[in-house]
PDB file of C-alpha atoms and ligand atoms in Angstrom:
ATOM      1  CA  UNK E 144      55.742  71.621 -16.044  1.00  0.00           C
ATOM      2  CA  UNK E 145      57.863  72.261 -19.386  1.00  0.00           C
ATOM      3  CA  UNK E 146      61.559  71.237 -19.390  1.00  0.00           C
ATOM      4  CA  UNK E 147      63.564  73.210 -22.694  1.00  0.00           C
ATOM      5  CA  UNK E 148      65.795  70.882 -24.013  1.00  0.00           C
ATOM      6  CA  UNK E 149      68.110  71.575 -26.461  1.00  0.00           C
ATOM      7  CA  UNK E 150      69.851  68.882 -28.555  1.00  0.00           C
ATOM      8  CA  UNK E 151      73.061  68.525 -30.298  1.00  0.00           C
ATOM      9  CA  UNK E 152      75.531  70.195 -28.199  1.00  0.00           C
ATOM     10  CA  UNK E 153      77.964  68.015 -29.858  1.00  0.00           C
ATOM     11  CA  UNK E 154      77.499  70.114 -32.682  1.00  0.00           C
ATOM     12  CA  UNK E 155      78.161  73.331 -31.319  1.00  0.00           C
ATOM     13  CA  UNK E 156      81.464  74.553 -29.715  1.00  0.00           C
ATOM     14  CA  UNK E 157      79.851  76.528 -27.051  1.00  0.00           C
ATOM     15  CA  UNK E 158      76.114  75.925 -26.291  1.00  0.00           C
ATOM     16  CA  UNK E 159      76.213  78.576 -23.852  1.00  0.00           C
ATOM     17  CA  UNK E 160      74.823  80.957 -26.495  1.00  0.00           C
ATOM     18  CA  UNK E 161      71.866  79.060 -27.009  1.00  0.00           C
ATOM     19  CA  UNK E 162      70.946  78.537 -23.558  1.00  0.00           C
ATOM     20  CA  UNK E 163      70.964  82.412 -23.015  1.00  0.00           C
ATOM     21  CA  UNK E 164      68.995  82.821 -26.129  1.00  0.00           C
ATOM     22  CA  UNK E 165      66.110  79.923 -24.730  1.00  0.00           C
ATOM     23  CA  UNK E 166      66.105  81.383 -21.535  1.00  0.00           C
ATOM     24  CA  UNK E 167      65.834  85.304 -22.860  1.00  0.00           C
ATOM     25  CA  UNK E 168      62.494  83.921 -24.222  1.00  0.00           C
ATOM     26  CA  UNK E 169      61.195  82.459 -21.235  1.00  0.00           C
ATOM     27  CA  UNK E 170      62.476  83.648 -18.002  1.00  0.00           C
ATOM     28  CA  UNK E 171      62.573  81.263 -15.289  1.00  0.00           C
ATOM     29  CA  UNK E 172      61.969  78.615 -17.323  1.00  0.00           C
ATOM     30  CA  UNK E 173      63.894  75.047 -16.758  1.00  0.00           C
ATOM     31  CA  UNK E 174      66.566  74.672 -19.381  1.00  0.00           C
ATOM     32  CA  UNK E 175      69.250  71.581 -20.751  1.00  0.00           C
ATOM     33  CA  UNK E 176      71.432  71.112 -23.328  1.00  0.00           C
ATOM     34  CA  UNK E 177      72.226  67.316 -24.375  1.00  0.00           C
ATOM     35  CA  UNK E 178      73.972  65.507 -26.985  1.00  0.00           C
ATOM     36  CA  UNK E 179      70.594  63.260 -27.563  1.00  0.00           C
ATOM     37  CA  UNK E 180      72.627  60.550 -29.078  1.00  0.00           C
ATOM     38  CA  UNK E 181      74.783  59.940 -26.096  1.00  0.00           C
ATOM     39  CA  UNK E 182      73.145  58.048 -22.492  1.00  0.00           C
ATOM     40  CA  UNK E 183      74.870  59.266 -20.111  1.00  0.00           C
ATOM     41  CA  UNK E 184      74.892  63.012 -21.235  1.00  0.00           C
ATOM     42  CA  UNK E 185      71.033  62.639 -21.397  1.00  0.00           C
ATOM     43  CA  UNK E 186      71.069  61.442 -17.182  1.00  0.00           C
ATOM     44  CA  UNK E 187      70.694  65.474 -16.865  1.00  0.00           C
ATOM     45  CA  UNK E 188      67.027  64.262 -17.653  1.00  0.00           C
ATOM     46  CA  UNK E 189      66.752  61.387 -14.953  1.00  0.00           C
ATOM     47  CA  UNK E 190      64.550  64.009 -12.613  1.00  0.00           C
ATOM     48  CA  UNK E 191      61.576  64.015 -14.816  1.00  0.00           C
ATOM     49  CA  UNK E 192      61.746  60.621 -15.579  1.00  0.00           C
ATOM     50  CA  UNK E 193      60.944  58.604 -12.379  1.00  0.00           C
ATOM     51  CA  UNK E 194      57.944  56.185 -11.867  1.00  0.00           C
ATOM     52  CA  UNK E 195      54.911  57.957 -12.193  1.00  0.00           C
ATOM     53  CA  UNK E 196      55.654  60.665 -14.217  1.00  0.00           C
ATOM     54  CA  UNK E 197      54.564  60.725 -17.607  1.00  0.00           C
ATOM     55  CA  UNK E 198      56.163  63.114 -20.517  1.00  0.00           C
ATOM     56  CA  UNK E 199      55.563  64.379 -23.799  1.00  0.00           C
ATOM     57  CA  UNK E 200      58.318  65.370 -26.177  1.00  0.00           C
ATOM     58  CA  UNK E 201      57.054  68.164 -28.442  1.00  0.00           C
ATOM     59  CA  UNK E 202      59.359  70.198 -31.295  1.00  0.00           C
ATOM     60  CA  UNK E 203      59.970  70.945 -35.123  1.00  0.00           C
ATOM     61  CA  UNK E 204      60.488  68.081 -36.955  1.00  0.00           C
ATOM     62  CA  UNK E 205      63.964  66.636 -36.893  1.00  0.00           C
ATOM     63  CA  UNK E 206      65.033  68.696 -33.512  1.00  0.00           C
ATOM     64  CA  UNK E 207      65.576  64.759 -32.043  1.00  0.00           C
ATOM     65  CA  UNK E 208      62.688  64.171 -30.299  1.00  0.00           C
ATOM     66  CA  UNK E 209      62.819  60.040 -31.259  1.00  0.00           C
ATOM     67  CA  UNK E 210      66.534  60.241 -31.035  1.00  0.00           C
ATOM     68  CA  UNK E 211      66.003  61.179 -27.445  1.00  0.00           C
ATOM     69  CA  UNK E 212      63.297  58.371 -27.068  1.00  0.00           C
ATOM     70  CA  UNK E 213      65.933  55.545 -28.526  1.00  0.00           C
ATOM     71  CA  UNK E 214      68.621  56.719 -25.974  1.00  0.00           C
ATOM     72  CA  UNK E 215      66.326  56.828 -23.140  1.00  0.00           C
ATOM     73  CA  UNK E 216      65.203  53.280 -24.372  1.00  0.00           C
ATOM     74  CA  UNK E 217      68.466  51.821 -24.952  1.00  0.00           C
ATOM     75  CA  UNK E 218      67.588  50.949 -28.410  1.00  0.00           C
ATOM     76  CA  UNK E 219      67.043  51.996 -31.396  1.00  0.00           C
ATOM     77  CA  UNK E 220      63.532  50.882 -32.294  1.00  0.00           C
ATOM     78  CA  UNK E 221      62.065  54.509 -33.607  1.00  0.00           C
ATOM     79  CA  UNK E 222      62.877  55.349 -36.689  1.00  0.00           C
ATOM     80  CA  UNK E 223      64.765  58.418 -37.188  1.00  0.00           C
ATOM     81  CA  UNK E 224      65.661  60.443 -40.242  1.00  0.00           C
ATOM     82  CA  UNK E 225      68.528  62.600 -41.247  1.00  0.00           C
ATOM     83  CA  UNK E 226      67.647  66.308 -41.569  1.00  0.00           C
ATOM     84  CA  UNK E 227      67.977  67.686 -45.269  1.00  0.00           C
ATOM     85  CA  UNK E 228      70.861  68.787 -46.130  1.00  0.00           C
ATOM     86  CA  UNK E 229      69.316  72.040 -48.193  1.00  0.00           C
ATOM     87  CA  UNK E 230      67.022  73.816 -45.530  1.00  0.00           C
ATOM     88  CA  UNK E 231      68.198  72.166 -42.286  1.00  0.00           C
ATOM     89  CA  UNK E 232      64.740  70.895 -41.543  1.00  0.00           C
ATOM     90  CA  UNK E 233      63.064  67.555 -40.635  1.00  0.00           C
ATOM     91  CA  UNK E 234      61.542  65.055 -43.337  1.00  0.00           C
ATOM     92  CA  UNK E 235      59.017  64.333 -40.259  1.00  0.00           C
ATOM     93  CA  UNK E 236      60.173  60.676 -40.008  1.00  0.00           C
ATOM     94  CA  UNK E 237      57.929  60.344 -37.207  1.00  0.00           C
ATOM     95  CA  UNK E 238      54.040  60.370 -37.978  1.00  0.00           C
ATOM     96  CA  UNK E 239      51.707  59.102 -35.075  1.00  0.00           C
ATOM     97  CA  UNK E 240      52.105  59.570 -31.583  1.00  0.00           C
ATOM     98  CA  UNK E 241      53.750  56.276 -29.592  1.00  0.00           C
ATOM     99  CA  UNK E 242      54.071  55.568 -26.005  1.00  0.00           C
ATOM    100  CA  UNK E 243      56.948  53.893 -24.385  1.00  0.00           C
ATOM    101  CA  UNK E 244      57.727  52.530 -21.068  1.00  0.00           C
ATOM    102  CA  UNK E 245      61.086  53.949 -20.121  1.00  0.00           C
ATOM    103  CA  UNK E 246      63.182  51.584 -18.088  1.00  0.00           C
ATOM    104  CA  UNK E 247      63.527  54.141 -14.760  1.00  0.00           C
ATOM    105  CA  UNK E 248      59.419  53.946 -15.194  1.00  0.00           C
ATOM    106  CA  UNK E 249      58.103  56.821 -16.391  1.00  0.00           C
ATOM    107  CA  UNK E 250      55.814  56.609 -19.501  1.00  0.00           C
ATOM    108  CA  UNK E 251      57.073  58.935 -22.592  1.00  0.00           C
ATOM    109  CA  UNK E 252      55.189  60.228 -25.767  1.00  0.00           C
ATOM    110  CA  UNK E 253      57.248  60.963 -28.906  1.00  0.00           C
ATOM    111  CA  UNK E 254      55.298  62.971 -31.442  1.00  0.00           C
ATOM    112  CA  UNK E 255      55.356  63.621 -34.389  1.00  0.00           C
ATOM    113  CA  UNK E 256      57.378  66.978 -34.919  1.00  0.00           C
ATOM    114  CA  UNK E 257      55.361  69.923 -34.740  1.00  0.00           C
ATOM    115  CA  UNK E 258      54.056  72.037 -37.895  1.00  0.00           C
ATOM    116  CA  UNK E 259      51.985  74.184 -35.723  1.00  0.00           C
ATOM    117  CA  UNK E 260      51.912  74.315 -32.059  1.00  0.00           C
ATOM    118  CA  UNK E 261      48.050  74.846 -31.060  1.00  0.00           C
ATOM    119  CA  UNK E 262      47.502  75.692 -27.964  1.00  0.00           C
ATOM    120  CA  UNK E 263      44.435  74.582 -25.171  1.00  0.00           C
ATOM    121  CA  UNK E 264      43.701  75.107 -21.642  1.00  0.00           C
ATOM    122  CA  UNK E 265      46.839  76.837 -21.022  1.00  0.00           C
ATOM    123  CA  UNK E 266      45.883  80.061 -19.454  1.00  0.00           C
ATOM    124  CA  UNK E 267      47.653  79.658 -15.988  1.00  0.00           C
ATOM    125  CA  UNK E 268      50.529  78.291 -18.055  1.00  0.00           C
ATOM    126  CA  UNK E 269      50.674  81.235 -19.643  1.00  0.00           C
ATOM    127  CA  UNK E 270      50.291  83.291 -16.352  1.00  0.00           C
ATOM    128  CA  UNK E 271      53.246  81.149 -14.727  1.00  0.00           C
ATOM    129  CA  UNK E 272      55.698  81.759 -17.688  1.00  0.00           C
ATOM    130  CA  UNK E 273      54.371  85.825 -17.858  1.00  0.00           C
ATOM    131  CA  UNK E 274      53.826  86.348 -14.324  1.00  0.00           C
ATOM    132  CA  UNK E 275      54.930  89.674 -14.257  1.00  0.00           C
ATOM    133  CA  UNK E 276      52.619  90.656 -16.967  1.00  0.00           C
ATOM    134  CA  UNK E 277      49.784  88.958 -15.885  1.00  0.00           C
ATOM    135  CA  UNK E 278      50.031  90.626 -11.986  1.00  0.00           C
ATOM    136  CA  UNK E 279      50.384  94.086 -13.877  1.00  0.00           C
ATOM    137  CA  UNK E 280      46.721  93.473 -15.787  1.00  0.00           C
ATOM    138  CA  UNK E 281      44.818  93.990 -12.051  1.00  0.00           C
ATOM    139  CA  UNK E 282      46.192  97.421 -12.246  1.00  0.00           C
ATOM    140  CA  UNK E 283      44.443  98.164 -15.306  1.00  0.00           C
ATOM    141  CA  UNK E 284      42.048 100.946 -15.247  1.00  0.00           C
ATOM    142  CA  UNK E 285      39.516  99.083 -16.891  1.00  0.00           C
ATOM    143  CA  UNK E 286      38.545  95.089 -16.672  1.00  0.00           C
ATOM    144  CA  UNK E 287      37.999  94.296 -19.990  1.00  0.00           C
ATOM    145  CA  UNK E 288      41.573  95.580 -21.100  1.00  0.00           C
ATOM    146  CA  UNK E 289      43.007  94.760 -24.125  1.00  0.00           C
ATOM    147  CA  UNK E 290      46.486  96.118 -23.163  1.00  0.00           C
ATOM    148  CA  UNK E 291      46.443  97.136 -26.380  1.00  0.00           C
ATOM    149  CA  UNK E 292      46.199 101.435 -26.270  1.00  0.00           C
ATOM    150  CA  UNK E 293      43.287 101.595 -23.478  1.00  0.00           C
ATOM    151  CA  UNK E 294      43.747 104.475 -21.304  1.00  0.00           C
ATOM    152  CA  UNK E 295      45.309 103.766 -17.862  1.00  0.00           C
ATOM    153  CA  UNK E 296      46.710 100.310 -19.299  1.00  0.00           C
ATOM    154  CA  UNK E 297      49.302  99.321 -16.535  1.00  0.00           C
ATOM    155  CA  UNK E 298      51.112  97.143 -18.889  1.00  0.00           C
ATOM    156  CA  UNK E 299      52.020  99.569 -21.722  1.00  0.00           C
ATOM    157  CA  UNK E 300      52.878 102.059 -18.559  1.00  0.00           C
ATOM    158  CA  UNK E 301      54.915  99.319 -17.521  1.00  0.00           C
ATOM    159  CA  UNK E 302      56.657  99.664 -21.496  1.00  0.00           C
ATOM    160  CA  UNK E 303      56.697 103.082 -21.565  1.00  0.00           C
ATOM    161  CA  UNK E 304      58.436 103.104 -18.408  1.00  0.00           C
ATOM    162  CA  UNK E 305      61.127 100.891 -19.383  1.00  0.00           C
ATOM    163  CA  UNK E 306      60.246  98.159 -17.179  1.00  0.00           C
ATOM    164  CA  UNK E 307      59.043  95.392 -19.965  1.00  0.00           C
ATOM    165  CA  UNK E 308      60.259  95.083 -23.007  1.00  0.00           C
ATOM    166  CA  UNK E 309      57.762  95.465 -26.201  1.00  0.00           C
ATOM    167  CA  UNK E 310      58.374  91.989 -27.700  1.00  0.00           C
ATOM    168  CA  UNK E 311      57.881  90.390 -24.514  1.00  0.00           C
ATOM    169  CA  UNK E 312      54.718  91.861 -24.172  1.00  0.00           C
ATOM    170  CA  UNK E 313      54.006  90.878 -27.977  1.00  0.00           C
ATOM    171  CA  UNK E 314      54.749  87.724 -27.225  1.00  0.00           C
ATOM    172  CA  UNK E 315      52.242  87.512 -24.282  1.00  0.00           C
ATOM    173  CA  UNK E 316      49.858  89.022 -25.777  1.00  0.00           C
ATOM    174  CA  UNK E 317      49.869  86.963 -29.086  1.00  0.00           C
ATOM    175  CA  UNK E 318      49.524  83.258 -27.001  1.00  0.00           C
ATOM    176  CA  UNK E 319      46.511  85.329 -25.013  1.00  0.00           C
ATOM    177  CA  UNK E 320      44.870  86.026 -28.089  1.00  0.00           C
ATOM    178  CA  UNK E 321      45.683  82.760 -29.667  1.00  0.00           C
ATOM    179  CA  UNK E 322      44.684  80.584 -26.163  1.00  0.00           C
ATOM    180  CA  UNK E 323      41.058  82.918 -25.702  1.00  0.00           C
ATOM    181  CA  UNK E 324      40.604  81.795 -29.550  1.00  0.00           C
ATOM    182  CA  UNK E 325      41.021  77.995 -29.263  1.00  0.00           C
ATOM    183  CA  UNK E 326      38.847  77.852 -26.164  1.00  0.00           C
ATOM    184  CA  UNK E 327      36.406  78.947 -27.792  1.00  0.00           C
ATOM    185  CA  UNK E 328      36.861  77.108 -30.656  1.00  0.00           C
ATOM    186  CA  UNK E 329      36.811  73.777 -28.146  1.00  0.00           C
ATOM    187  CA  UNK E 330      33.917  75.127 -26.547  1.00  0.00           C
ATOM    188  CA  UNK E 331      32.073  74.913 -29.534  1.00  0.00           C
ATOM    189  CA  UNK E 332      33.220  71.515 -30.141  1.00  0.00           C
ATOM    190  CA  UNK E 333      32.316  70.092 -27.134  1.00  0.00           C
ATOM    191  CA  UNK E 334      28.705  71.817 -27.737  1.00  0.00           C
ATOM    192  CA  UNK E 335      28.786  70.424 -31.278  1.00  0.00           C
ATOM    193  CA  UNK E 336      28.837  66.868 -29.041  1.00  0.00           C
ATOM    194  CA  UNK E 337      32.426  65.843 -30.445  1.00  0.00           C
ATOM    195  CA  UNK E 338      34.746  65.420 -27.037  1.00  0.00           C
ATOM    196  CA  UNK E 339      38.283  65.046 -26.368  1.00  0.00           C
ATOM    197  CA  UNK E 340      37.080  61.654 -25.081  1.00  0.00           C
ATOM    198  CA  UNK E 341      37.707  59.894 -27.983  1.00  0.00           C
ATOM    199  CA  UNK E 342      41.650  61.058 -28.146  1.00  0.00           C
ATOM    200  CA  UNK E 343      42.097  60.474 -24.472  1.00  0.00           C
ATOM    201  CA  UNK E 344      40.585  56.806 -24.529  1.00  0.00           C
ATOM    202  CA  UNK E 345      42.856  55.936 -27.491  1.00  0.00           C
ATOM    203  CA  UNK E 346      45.688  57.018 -25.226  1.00  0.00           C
ATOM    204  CA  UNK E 347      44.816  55.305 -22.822  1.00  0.00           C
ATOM    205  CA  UNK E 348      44.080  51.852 -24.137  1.00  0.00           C
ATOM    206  CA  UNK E 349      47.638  52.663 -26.610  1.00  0.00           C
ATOM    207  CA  UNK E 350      48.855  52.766 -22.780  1.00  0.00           C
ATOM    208  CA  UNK E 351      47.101  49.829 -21.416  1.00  0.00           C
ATOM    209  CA  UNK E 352      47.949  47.513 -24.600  1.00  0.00           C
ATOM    210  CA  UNK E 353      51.639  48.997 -24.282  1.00  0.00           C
ATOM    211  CA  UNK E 354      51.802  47.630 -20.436  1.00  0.00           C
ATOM    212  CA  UNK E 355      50.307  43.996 -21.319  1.00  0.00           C
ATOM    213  CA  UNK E 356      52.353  43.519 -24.441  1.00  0.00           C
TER     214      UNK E 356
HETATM  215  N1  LIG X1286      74.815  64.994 -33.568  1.00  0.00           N
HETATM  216  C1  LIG X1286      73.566  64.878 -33.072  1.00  0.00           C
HETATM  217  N2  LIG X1286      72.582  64.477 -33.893  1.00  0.00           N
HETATM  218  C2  LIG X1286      71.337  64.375 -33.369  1.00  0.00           C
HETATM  219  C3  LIG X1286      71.046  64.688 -32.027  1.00  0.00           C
HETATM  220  N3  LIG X1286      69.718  64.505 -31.824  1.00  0.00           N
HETATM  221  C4  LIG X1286      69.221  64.094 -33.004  1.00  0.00           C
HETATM  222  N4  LIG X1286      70.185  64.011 -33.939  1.00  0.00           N
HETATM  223  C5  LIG X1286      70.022  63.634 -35.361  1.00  0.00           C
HETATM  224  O1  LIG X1286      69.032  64.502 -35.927  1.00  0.00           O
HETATM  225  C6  LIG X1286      68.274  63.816 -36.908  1.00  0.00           C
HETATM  226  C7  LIG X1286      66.782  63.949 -36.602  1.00  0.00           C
HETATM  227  O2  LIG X1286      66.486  63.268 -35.388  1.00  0.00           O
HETATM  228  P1  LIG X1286      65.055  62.642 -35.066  1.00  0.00           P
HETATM  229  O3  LIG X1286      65.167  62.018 -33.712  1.00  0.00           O
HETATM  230  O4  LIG X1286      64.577  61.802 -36.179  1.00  0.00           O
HETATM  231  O5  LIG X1286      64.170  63.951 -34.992  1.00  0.00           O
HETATM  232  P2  LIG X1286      62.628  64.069 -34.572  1.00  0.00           P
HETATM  233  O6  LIG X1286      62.542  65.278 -33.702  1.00  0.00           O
HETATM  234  O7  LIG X1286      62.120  62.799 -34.006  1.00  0.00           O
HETATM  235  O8  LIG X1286      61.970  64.396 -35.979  1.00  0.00           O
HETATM  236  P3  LIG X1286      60.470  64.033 -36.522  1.00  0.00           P
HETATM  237  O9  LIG X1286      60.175  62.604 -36.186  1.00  0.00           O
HETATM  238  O10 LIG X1286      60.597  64.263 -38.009  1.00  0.00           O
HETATM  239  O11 LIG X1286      59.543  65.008 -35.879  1.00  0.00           O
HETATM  240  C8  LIG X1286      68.768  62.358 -36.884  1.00  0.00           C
HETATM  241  O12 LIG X1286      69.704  62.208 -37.934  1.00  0.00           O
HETATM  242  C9  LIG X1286      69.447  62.245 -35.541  1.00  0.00           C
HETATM  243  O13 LIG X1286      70.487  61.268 -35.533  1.00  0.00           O
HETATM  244  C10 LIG X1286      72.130  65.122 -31.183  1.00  0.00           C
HETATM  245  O14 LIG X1286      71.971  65.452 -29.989  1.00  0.00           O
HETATM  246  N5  LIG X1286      73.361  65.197 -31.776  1.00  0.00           N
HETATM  247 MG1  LIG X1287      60.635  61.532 -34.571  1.00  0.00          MG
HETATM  248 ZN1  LIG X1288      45.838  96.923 -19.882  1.00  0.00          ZN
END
């Protein structure tokens, strides 16, 4: 499940904007808007935050990802860092992943902000958030479809008629391409012998020592 949270309302006059611009890109999707720095504006997040649930924050670098960690934690033991004043952008203050132990119980991962999002194993992720694409691809004339200018393609029908717009398509089309290349690219990882194991072990035992300390 992915949450879009945007940060620094307090910033903004109206974040209304913004939320109409997140939510053109992904339809459907489950949206806030929080002033990170304040507690009780962040209790819009209690819902994914119970016992049991676990969650990753993911984003650029200086978006507020640790900002959002300290609030949650009632502290301010991760280090954050102003964003530069010349470009607007992060100094990545943050630079290994670190798990915390929220105090409503859920577990939470801040990470270190993102220089390129790779993706894995998201296929049906990417058929939940383009749905209506995805359903139009059975209509193709032909199986192995590229969508691209195949004869009988129902999704550039679907553009031509008006019914889908071209960048959202392009958009679709460009995490397809980019999801069927990394898993095959982890395919022959896992072949070459390396696993995942070793990543999801260190996780856990980060977890474990976490609940003991
Ligand atoms: N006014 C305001 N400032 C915020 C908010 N969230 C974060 N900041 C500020 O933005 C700057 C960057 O925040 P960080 O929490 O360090 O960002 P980050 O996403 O963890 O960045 P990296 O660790 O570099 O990936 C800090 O100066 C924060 O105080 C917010 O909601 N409102
Ligand atoms: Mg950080
Ligand atoms: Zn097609």
């Amino acid at each position: 499940m992915v949450v879009i949270v945007l940060t620094k309302t307090d910033l903004v006059e109206d974040p209304q904007e913004f939320l109409r611009a997140a939510s053109a890109l992904a339809p459907g999707v489950l949206l806030e808007a929080v002033n990170a720095l304040d507690g009780e504006n962040l209790r819009c997040l209690d819902g994914w935050l119970g016992s049991g649930q676990t969650i990753a924050l993911l984003g650029s670098s200086g978006v507020g990802k640790s900002t959002i960690a300290n609030t949650l934690l009632g502290n301010n033991r991760i280090e954050t860092g102003e964003i530069r004043s010349d470009d607007d952008k992060g100094r990545h203050t943050t630079t290994a992943r670190s798990f915390f132990r929220l105090p409503g119980g859920a577990w939470l991962l801040d990470t270190p902000g993102m220089r390129e999002l790779q993706l894995t194993d998201v296929q049906s992720g990417i058929d939940d958030v383009f749905a209506e694409i995805s359903e139009l691809t059975e209509n193709c004339r032909f199986a192995n479809c590229a969508h691209e200018s195949e004869p009988g393609c129902a999704v550039q029908q679907a553009v031509d008629r008006g019914d889908i717009e071209a960048a959202r398509v392009n958009r679709w089309r460009k995490l397809a391409r980019e999801e069927a290349i990394n898993r095959e690219s982890i395919a022959e990882r896992r072949a070459r012998g390396k696993s995942l194991g070793k990543l999801y072990k260190a996780v856990l035992s980060e977890k474990k020592a976490t609940r003991d300390s």
